[in-house]
XYZ file of C-alpha atoms in Angstrom:
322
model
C 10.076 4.698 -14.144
C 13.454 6.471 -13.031
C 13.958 6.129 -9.283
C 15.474 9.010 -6.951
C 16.242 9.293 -3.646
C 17.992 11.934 -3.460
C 17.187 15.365 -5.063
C 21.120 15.327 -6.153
C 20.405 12.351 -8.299
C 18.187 14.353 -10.261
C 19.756 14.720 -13.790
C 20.856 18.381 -14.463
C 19.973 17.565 -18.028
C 16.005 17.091 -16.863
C 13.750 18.369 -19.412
C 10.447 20.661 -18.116
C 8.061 18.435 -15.491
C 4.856 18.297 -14.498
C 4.993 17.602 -10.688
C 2.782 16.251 -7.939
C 3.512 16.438 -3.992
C 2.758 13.561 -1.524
C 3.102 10.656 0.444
C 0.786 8.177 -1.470
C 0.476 5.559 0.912
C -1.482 2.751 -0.596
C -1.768 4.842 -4.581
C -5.388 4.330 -3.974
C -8.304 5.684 -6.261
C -7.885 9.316 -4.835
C -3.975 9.417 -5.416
C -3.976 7.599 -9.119
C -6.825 10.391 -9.854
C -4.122 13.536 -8.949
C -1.634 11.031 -10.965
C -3.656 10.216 -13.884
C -4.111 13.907 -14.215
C -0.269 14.291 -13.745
C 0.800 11.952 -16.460
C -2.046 13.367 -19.306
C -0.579 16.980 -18.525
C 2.836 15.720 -18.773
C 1.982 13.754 -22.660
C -0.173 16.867 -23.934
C 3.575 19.318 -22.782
C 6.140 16.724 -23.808
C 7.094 17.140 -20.282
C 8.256 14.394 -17.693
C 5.460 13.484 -15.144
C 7.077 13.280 -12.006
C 5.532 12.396 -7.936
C 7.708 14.137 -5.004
C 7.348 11.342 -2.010
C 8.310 11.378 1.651
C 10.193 8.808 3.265
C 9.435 8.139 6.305
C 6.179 9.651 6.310
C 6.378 13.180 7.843
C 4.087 12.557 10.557
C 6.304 9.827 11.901
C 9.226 11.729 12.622
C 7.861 15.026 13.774
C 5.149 13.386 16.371
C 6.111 9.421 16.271
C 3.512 8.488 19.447
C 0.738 9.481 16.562
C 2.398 7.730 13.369
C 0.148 6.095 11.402
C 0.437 2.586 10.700
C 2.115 2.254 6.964
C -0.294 0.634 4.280
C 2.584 -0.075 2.225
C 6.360 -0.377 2.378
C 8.786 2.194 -0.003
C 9.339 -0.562 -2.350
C 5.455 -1.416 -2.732
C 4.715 2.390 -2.927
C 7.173 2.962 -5.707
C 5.592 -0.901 -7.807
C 2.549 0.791 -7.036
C 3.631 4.075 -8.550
C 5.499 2.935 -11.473
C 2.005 1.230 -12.629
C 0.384 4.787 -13.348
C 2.651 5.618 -16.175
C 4.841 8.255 -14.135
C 8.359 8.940 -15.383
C 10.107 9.114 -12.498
C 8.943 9.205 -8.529
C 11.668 11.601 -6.243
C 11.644 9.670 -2.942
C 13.004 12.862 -0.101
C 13.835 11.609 3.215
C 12.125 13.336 5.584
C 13.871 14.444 8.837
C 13.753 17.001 11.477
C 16.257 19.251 9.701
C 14.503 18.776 5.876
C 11.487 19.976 8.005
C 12.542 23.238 8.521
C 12.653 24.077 4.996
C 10.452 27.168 4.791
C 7.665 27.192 1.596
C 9.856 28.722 -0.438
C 13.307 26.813 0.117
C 11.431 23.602 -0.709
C 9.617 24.946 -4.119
C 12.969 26.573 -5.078
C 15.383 23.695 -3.943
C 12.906 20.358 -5.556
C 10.286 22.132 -8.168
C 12.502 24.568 -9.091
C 16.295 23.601 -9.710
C 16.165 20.573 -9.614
C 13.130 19.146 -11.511
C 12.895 22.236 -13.574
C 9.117 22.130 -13.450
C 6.278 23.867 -15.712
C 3.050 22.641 -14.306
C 2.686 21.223 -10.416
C -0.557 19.149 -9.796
C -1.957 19.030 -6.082
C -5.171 18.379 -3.747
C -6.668 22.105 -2.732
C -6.232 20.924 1.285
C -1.928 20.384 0.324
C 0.214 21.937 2.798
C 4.440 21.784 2.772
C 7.089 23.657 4.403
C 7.701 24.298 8.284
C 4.632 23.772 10.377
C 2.514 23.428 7.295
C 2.740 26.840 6.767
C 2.529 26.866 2.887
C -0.868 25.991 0.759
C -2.266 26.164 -2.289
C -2.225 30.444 -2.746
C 1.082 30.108 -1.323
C 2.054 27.860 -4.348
C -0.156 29.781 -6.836
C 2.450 32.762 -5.405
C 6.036 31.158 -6.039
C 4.329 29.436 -9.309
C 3.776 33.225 -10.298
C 7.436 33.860 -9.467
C 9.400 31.116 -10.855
C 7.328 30.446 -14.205
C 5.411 27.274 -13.326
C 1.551 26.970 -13.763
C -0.308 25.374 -10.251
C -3.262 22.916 -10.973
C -5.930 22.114 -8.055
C -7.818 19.490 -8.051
C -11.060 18.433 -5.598
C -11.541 15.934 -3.127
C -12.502 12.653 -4.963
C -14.349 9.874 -4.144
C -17.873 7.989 -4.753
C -20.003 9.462 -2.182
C -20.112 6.686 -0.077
C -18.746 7.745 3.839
C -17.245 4.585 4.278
C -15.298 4.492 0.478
C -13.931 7.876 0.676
C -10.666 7.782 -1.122
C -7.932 8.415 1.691
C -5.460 6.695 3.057
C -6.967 7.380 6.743
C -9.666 5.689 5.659
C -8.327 3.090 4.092
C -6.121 2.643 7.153
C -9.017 2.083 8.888
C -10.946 -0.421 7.049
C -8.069 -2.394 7.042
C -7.414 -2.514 10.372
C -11.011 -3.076 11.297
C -10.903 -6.518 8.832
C -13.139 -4.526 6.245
C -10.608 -5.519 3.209
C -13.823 -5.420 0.648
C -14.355 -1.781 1.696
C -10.499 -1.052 1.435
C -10.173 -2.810 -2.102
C -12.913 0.038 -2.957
C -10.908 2.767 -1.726
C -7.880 0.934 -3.348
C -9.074 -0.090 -6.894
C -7.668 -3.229 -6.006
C -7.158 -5.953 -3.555
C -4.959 -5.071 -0.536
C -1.541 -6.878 -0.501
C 0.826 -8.131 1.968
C 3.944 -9.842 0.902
C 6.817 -11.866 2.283
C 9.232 -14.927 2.263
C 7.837 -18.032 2.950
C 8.984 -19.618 6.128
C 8.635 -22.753 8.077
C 6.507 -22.554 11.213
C 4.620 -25.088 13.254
C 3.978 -27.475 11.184
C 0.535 -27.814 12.605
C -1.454 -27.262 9.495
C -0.172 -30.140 7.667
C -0.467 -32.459 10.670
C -4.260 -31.322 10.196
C -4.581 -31.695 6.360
C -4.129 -27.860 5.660
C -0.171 -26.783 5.102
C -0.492 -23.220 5.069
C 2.785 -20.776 3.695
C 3.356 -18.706 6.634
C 5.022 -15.530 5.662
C 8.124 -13.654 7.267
C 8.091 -11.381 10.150
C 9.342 -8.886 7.820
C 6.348 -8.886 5.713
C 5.644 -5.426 3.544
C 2.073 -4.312 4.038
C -0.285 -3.223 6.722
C -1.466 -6.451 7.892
C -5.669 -6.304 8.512
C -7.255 -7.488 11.781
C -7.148 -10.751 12.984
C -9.330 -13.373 11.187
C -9.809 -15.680 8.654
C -9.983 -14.129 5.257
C -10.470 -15.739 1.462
C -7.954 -14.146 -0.874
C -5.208 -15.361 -3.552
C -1.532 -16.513 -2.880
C 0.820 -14.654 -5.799
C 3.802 -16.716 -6.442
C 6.382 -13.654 -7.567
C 8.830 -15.966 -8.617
C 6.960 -17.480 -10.781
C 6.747 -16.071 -14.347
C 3.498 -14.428 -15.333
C 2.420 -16.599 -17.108
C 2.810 -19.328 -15.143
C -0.173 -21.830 -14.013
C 0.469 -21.741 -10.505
C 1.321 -18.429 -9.979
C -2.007 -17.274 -8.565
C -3.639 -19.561 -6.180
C -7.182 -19.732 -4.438
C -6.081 -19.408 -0.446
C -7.681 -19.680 2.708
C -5.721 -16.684 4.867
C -5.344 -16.880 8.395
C -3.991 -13.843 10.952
C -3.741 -14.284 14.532
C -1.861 -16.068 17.127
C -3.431 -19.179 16.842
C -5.145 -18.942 20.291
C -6.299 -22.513 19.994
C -2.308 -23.425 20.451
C -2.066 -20.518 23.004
C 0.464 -18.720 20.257
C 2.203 -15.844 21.009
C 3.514 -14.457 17.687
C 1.146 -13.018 15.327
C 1.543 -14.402 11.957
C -0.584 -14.594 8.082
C -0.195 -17.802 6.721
C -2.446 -19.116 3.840
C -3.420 -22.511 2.762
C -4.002 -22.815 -1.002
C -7.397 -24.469 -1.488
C -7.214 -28.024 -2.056
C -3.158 -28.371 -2.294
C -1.052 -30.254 -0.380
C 2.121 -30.780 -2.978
C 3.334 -27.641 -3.216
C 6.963 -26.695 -1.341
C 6.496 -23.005 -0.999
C 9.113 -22.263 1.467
C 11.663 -19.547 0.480
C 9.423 -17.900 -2.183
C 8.334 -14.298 -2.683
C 4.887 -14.429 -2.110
C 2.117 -11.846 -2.099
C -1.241 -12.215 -0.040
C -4.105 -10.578 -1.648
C -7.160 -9.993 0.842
C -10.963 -10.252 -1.056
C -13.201 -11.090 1.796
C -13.598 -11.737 5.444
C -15.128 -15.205 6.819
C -14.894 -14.957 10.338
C -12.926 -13.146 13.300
C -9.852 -15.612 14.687
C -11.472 -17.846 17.453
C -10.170 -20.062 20.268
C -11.427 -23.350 20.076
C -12.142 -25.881 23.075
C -10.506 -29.009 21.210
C -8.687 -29.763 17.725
C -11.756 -31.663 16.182
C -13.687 -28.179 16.572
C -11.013 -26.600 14.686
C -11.112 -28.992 12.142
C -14.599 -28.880 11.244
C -14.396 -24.754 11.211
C -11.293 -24.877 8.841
C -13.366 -27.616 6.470
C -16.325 -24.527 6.372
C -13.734 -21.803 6.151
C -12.409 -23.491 2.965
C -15.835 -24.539 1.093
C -16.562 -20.630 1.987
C -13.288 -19.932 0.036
C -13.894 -21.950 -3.016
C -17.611 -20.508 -2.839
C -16.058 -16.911 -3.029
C -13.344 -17.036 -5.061
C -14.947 -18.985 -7.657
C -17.078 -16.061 -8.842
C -14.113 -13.763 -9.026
C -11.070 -13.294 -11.653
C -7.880 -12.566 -9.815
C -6.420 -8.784 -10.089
C-alpha cells in the first residue's frame, strides 16, 4: 500500500480511484465494511482503492478539551489499513486553516485533481468541509458536477447495543476494561505496543519478570487491571516459536508499592529465561481477570498473581492467537 501525506505526493500520473473519507481509528468491523466495499469497487473498475485520513483527528484540533482518546497511533492505523487490500491511504493533516476548506474546495482540491476519482464510498451520516457543512446530497451534487459516482452505505453492526461498530464505542469498552466486547467491535484483539524497558525489578524478585513496555507505547491503553492476553515478539520472524507468547498483563501503578507511574507490563506464563528488554513488542488484550488491587502485604500478592496466572493458562489455552 502506497503511503501519502501530503496531497502533493499524489502521483499526477494516478489512474481513476475509488475513494473513501475518514478517520478510521481502530479499522474496526464498521470501517473494514465501507473498505471492503471500497477495494471490490475498485477490482470490478480497474481503479485504485484509495482511504482519505485525518491526522490529528479533526476533533482534536478544533475543540482539544473534548478530544477523544486515540485507539491507535498513525503508524498502527495505516498496518491496520494496509491489511484490507487498499492501494494507497492519503494521510491530510488536519489544522485550523485545512478546516476552512469549504465542501467544494476539499472535493475539488483531494477527490478531484488530485486522486482523479470515479466512484467515492461513504457512511450516509459523513459530513466534511467548514463546520460540517457538507453531507451526503452535498456530495451526490459535486459528484454530479465533476463526473464521479457517490456510494452510501448504512450503519453496520450486529444488533447488539453494546457491539455497535464505532469507534466511540469501542473507545469506551476499552476504557471501561471490557477488551472482549472491544475485540467484537474490532474483529480482533486490541493491541498496544512498545519497547521493552527495565523497571523495578520487582517481578522477578517475586518469581514473575514481567516486560514492561515504554512510556511511549502506541495504543489506547484499557483500564487498570489484570488482563490474560498474548505478548507478540515483532522482531521475531513469523515464523518463529517464540514469537507469540501466553502473558499475564498487568496496568496500574502498582498500588501495593505505592507507584506513581502507570505502566502495562506482562509476564509470559511460565518463563523466566527470556531477555526481552529492547524488543518491539505488541500486547494483545483477550480477557479481563480482575480490577488492579492494593494488597496489605507481599505474600497476599503472591498468592493473587499464582491465581491470576492458572486463570491465564485456563483462558488462553482454549484460544488460537490472532
Amino acid at each position: 500500500m502506497q503511503r501519502w501525506f501530503e496531497v502533493g505526493e499524489v502521483p499526477q500520473g494516478l489512474g481513476p480511484t475509488v475513494v473513501t473519507l475518514g478517520n478510521f481509528d481502530g479499522v474496526h468491523r464498521g470501517h473494514r465494511e465501507v473498505l471492503g466495499r471500497v477495494v471490490r469497487e475498485a477490482a470490478e473498475r480497474g481503479a485504485t482503492p484509495v482511504a482519505v485520513t485525518f491526522d490529528p483527528h479533526p476533533v482534536a484540533v478544533l475543540y482539544p478539551d473534548r478530544a477523544p482518546a486515540a485507539v491507535m497511533s498513525l503508524a498502527q492505523r495505516l498496518d491496520a489499513l494496509e491489511t484490507v487490500g487498499l492501494g494507497a491511504t492519503l494521510v491530510i493533516e488536519f489544522t485550523r486553516e485545512f478546516a476552512q476548506q469549504t465542501p467544494e474546495e476539499f472535493v475539488e482540491s483531494v477527490f478531484v485533481r488530485a486522486l482523479h476519482a470515479s466512484v467515492v464510498v461513504v457512511g450516509k451520516d459523513t459530513r466534511f468541509g467548514v463546520r460540517n457543512s457538507g453531507d451526503v446530497e452535498t456530495l451526490r451534487t459535486l459528484g454530479r458536477a465533476h463526473g464521479f459516482e457517490v456510494i452510501t452505505l448504512e450503519d453496520v453492526g450486529d444488533g447488539d447495543e453494546r457491539a455497535r461498530w464505532s469507534s466511540t464505542q469501542l473507545r469506551a469498552e476499552l476504557l471501561d476494561g471490557s477488551v472482549e466486547h472491544a475485540a467484537e467491535i474490532l474483529g480482533r484483539p486490541h493491541v498496544v505496543s512498545g519497547t521493552v524497558v527495565h523497571g523495578d525489578h520487582r517481578g522477578r524478585e517475586l518469581g514473575y519478570p514481567t516486560a514492561n513496555l515504554s512510556q511511549d507505547h502506541e495504543g489506547l491503553v484499557p483500564s487498570d487491571g489484570v488482563y490474560a492476553g498474548w505478548l507478540l515478539r515483532r522482531d521475531l520472524p513469523v515464523d518463529a516459536p517464540d514469537r507469540t507468547l501466553p502473558a499475564a498483563v498487568s496496568v496500574g501503578t502498582n498500588p501495593t508499592f505505592d507507584g506513581q507511574q502507570r505502566r502495562v507490563e506482562a509476564y509470559v506464563l511460565d518463563r523466566t529465561d527470556l531477555d526481552l528488554y529492547g524488543e518491539r513488542v505488541s500486547v494483545e488484550f483477550v480477557s479481563l481477570l480482575r480490577p488492579t488491587l492494593r494488597f496489605d502485604s507481599i505474600d497476599e500478592l503472591v498468592v493473587q498473581m499464582e491465581q491470576d496466572v492458572a486463570r491465564c493458562r485456563e483462558i488462553l489455552s482454549a484460544i488460537v492467537p490472532s
